[in-house]
């Protein structure tokens, strides 16, 4: 059942990516950010009310820090989705476990093990292999922004961990993240001007928010009811679903070399996730009496 929840979440995230690319034809970048965040904040606020969690927090500063980094990661991810093939952009976003390993090593001053070094180097080799054949001419900025999305996502998760350890409910963390995104989106779009939405475009922008929210909810259910290592590794199925949608909706074809690069990145991410899990297990065993 845990595997099913994560696979469903991966489908929702892939559908969100496809909806972003479809909507970007007629809707501006900050409008996409606004609709994604606004619909999400409504859904999460309703869930908070239903569960009677409350909106007040004693960690507003930490929420704002997480929201700023998380929204920056989202903006970078959306930008790369709009300007790159979906499979490439999605894979770049999923480099975050590689960056998380580096961040954990730097912040915790951990030991540079051979396994850690191998997983990080393998990931970056995969990035080079993936980008060499698939980056269109003139899309190098979007590629770097896609990689920045992976780095910022890793930093955002680092701050989410801090908030969760203070006892903050995950729904409240998501609420403040989406609230900041909504405010930034409405201010920026208000300055530029909202686009007129026809029926198809309205459906697309609603789909962005709904699929994104459903993806977060089902992903949270998967992490809450199963082995986080298995769930994290299964999250890479989003790349597979995104590749399929890219081919069906946008005729984006994947070369064998690009597929090999994606496989290396997925393998690297899986090794990084497994390494962090084993390190946590050893640490927990060490503190037991």
Coordinates of C-alpha atoms in Angstrom, one line a residue:
X1 CA 0.0 0.0 0.0
X2 CA 2.9 2.3 0.8
X3 CA 4.4 1.8 -2.7
X4 CA 1.0 2.5 -4.2
X5 CA 0.7 5.9 -2.4
X6 CA 4.1 7.0 -3.6
X7 CA 3.4 5.8 -7.2
X8 CA 0.1 7.8 -7.1
X9 CA 2.0 10.8 -5.8
X10 CA 4.5 10.5 -8.6
X11 CA 1.8 10.4 -11.2
X12 CA 0.2 13.6 -9.7
X13 CA 3.6 15.4 -9.7
X14 CA 4.2 14.3 -13.3
X15 CA 0.7 15.6 -14.3
X16 CA 1.5 18.9 -12.6
X17 CA 4.6 19.2 -14.6
X18 CA 2.8 18.6 -17.8
X19 CA 0.0 21.1 -16.8
X20 CA 2.7 23.7 -16.2
X21 CA 4.1 23.2 -19.7
X22 CA 0.7 23.4 -21.3
X23 CA -0.4 26.5 -19.3
X24 CA 2.9 28.3 -20.1
X25 CA 1.8 28.8 -23.7
X26 CA -0.8 31.3 -22.6
X27 CA -0.1 32.2 -19.0
X28 CA 2.9 34.1 -17.5
X29 CA 5.4 32.5 -15.2
X30 CA 4.3 34.3 -12.0
X31 CA 0.7 33.6 -12.8
X32 CA 1.6 29.9 -12.8
X33 CA 3.3 30.4 -9.4
X34 CA 0.2 32.2 -8.1
X35 CA -2.3 29.6 -9.2
X36 CA -0.2 26.7 -8.0
X37 CA 0.3 28.3 -4.5
X38 CA -3.2 29.8 -4.2
X39 CA -5.1 26.5 -4.9
X40 CA -2.7 24.6 -2.6
X41 CA -3.1 27.1 0.3
X42 CA -6.9 26.7 0.1
X43 CA -6.7 22.9 0.2
X44 CA -4.1 22.8 3.0
X45 CA -6.0 25.5 5.0
X46 CA -9.2 23.3 4.8
X47 CA -7.3 20.3 6.0
X48 CA -5.8 22.2 8.9
X49 CA -9.3 23.3 9.9
X50 CA -10.7 19.8 9.6
X51 CA -7.8 18.4 11.8
X52 CA -8.1 21.4 14.2
X53 CA -4.3 22.0 14.1
X54 CA -4.5 25.8 14.1
X55 CA -2.5 28.3 12.1
X56 CA -0.5 30.0 14.9
X57 CA 3.1 29.2 15.2
X58 CA 6.0 30.0 17.6
X59 CA 8.5 29.5 14.8
X60 CA 7.4 32.1 12.2
X61 CA 11.0 33.1 11.4
X62 CA 12.0 29.5 10.6
X63 CA 8.8 29.1 8.5
X64 CA 9.7 32.2 6.5
X65 CA 13.2 30.9 5.9
X66 CA 11.9 27.6 4.7
X67 CA 9.2 29.3 2.6
X68 CA 11.7 31.6 0.9
X69 CA 14.1 28.7 0.0
X70 CA 11.3 26.4 -0.9
X71 CA 9.6 28.9 -3.2
X72 CA 12.9 29.8 -4.8
X73 CA 13.3 26.1 -5.5
X74 CA 9.8 25.9 -6.9
X75 CA 10.4 28.9 -9.2
X76 CA 13.6 27.4 -10.6
X77 CA 11.8 24.1 -11.1
X78 CA 8.9 25.7 -12.9
X79 CA 11.2 27.7 -15.1
X80 CA 13.2 24.7 -16.2
X81 CA 9.9 22.8 -16.9
X82 CA 8.8 25.5 -19.2
X83 CA 12.0 25.8 -21.1
X84 CA 13.4 22.2 -21.1
X85 CA 11.9 18.8 -22.0
X86 CA 9.8 17.5 -19.1
X87 CA 12.0 14.5 -18.5
X88 CA 15.2 16.6 -18.4
X89 CA 13.7 19.2 -16.1
X90 CA 12.2 16.6 -13.7
X91 CA 15.5 14.7 -13.5
X92 CA 17.4 17.9 -12.7
X93 CA 15.0 18.6 -9.9
X94 CA 15.5 15.1 -8.5
X95 CA 19.2 15.8 -8.0
X96 CA 18.3 17.0 -4.5
X97 CA 19.4 13.8 -2.6
X98 CA 22.9 14.3 -4.1
X99 CA 23.0 17.8 -2.7
X100 CA 21.5 16.7 0.6
X101 CA 24.4 14.3 1.0
X102 CA 26.9 17.1 0.5
X103 CA 24.9 19.5 2.9
X104 CA 24.7 16.8 5.5
X105 CA 28.5 16.2 5.3
X106 CA 29.3 19.9 5.5
X107 CA 26.8 20.8 8.3
X108 CA 27.3 17.7 10.4
X109 CA 31.0 17.5 9.7
X110 CA 30.6 13.9 8.9
X111 CA 33.3 11.5 7.7
X112 CA 33.9 11.5 3.9
X113 CA 33.2 7.8 3.3
X114 CA 33.9 6.1 0.0
X115 CA 30.2 5.4 -0.4
X116 CA 29.3 9.0 0.0
X117 CA 32.0 10.2 -2.4
X118 CA 30.9 7.5 -4.9
X119 CA 27.2 8.4 -4.8
X120 CA 27.9 12.1 -5.3
X121 CA 30.4 11.6 -8.1
X122 CA 28.0 9.1 -9.8
X123 CA 25.2 11.7 -9.6
X124 CA 27.3 14.4 -11.2
X125 CA 28.5 12.0 -14.0
X126 CA 24.8 11.3 -14.6
X127 CA 24.1 15.0 -14.9
X128 CA 26.8 15.5 -17.4
X129 CA 25.7 12.5 -19.5
X130 CA 22.1 13.6 -19.4
X131 CA 22.7 17.2 -20.4
X132 CA 25.2 16.6 -23.2
X133 CA 22.7 15.2 -25.7
X134 CA 19.5 16.7 -24.5
X135 CA 20.0 20.4 -23.7
X136 CA 18.7 22.5 -26.7
X137 CA 20.9 25.2 -28.0
X138 CA 20.4 28.4 -26.0
X139 CA 18.8 26.5 -23.0
X140 CA 21.9 26.4 -20.8
X141 CA 20.5 29.0 -18.5
X142 CA 17.4 26.9 -18.0
X143 CA 19.6 23.9 -17.3
X144 CA 21.6 25.7 -14.6
X145 CA 18.4 26.9 -13.1
X146 CA 17.1 23.4 -13.1
X147 CA 20.2 22.2 -11.2
X148 CA 19.8 25.2 -8.8
X149 CA 16.3 23.8 -8.1
X150 CA 17.8 20.6 -6.9
X151 CA 20.2 22.4 -4.6
X152 CA 17.5 24.7 -3.2
X153 CA 15.2 21.8 -2.7
X154 CA 17.9 20.1 -0.6
X155 CA 18.3 23.2 1.5
X156 CA 14.5 23.5 1.9
X157 CA 14.2 19.9 3.1
X158 CA 17.0 20.7 5.6
X159 CA 14.9 23.5 7.0
X160 CA 11.7 21.3 6.9
X161 CA 13.6 18.9 9.1
X162 CA 14.3 21.6 11.6
X163 CA 10.6 22.6 11.7
X164 CA 9.4 19.1 12.2
X165 CA 11.8 18.5 15.0
X166 CA 10.3 21.5 16.8
X167 CA 6.9 19.8 16.7
X168 CA 5.4 21.7 13.9
X169 CA 2.7 19.7 11.9
X170 CA 3.7 19.1 8.3
X171 CA 0.4 20.7 7.1
X172 CA 1.3 23.9 8.8
X173 CA 4.7 23.9 7.2
X174 CA 3.1 23.4 3.8
X175 CA 0.5 26.2 4.6
X176 CA 3.1 28.9 5.2
X177 CA 5.2 27.8 2.2
X178 CA 2.1 28.1 0.0
X179 CA 1.0 31.3 1.6
X180 CA 4.3 33.0 0.8
X181 CA 4.1 31.7 -2.7
X182 CA 0.6 33.1 -3.1
X183 CA 1.6 36.5 -1.9
X184 CA 4.6 36.7 -4.1
X185 CA 2.6 35.4 -7.1
X186 CA -0.2 37.9 -6.7
X187 CA 2.1 40.9 -6.2
X188 CA 4.3 40.1 -9.2
X189 CA 1.4 39.1 -11.4
X190 CA -0.6 42.2 -10.3
X191 CA 2.3 44.4 -11.4
X192 CA 2.6 42.7 -14.8
X193 CA -1.1 42.0 -15.3
X194 CA -3.2 38.8 -15.3
X195 CA -3.9 37.0 -18.6
X196 CA -7.4 36.3 -19.9
X197 CA -8.1 32.7 -19.4
X198 CA -10.1 30.6 -21.8
X199 CA -11.8 27.4 -20.7
X200 CA -8.8 25.1 -21.6
X201 CA -6.2 27.4 -19.9
X202 CA -8.4 27.7 -16.8
X203 CA -8.5 23.9 -16.6
X204 CA -4.7 23.8 -17.0
X205 CA -4.0 26.3 -14.2
X206 CA -6.5 24.6 -11.9
X207 CA -4.9 21.3 -12.7
X208 CA -1.5 22.7 -11.6
X209 CA -2.8 23.4 -8.1
X210 CA -4.9 20.4 -7.7
X211 CA -2.3 17.9 -9.0
X212 CA 0.4 19.6 -6.9
X213 CA -1.7 19.4 -3.8
X214 CA -2.8 15.8 -4.3
X215 CA 0.8 14.9 -4.9
X216 CA 1.9 16.4 -1.6
X217 CA -1.0 14.8 0.3
X218 CA -0.4 11.3 -1.1
X219 CA 3.4 11.7 -0.7
X220 CA 2.9 12.7 2.9
X221 CA 0.7 9.6 3.4
X222 CA 3.4 7.4 1.9
X223 CA 6.1 8.8 4.1
X224 CA 3.8 8.6 7.2
X225 CA 3.0 4.9 6.7
X226 CA 6.1 3.3 5.3
X227 CA 9.8 3.0 5.2
X228 CA 11.2 6.4 4.2
X229 CA 14.0 4.9 2.2
X230 CA 11.7 2.8 0.0
X231 CA 9.4 5.8 -0.4
X232 CA 12.2 8.1 -1.4
X233 CA 13.5 5.7 -4.0
X234 CA 10.0 5.2 -5.4
X235 CA 9.6 8.9 -5.8
X236 CA 12.0 8.7 -8.7
X237 CA 9.2 7.1 -10.6
X238 CA 8.1 10.7 -11.3
X239 CA 10.9 10.8 -13.9
X240 CA 9.5 7.8 -15.7
X241 CA 5.9 9.2 -15.7
X242 CA 7.2 12.6 -16.8
X243 CA 9.1 11.0 -19.7
X244 CA 6.0 9.2 -20.8
X245 CA 3.9 12.4 -20.7
X246 CA 6.6 14.3 -22.5
X247 CA 6.4 11.8 -25.3
X248 CA 2.6 11.5 -25.5
X249 CA 1.8 15.2 -25.1
X250 CA 4.8 17.1 -26.5
X251 CA 6.5 14.5 -28.8
X252 CA 9.7 14.7 -26.6
X253 CA 11.9 11.8 -27.5
X254 CA 14.5 10.4 -25.2
X255 CA 17.9 9.3 -26.5
X256 CA 19.7 6.2 -25.1
X257 CA 22.5 8.4 -23.8
X258 CA 20.0 10.7 -22.0
X259 CA 18.2 7.6 -20.5
X260 CA 21.6 6.3 -19.3
X261 CA 22.2 9.7 -17.6
X262 CA 18.9 9.5 -15.9
X263 CA 19.6 6.0 -14.7
X264 CA 22.9 7.2 -13.2
X265 CA 21.2 10.0 -11.4
X266 CA 18.4 7.7 -10.0
X267 CA 21.1 5.2 -8.9
X268 CA 23.1 8.0 -7.2
X269 CA 20.0 9.3 -5.5
X270 CA 19.1 5.8 -4.3
X271 CA 22.6 5.3 -2.9
X272 CA 22.5 8.7 -1.2
X273 CA 19.1 7.9 0.4
X274 CA 20.3 4.5 1.6
X275 CA 23.5 6.0 3.0
X276 CA 21.6 8.6 5.1
X277 CA 19.3 5.9 6.4
X278 CA 22.1 3.6 7.5
X279 CA 23.9 6.6 9.1
X280 CA 20.8 7.5 11.1
X281 CA 20.3 3.8 12.2
X282 CA 23.9 3.6 13.4
X283 CA 23.5 6.9 15.3
X284 CA 20.3 5.7 17.0
X285 CA 22.0 2.4 18.0
X286 CA 24.9 4.3 19.4
X287 CA 22.8 6.4 21.8
X288 CA 20.8 3.4 23.1
X289 CA 21.8 2.2 26.6

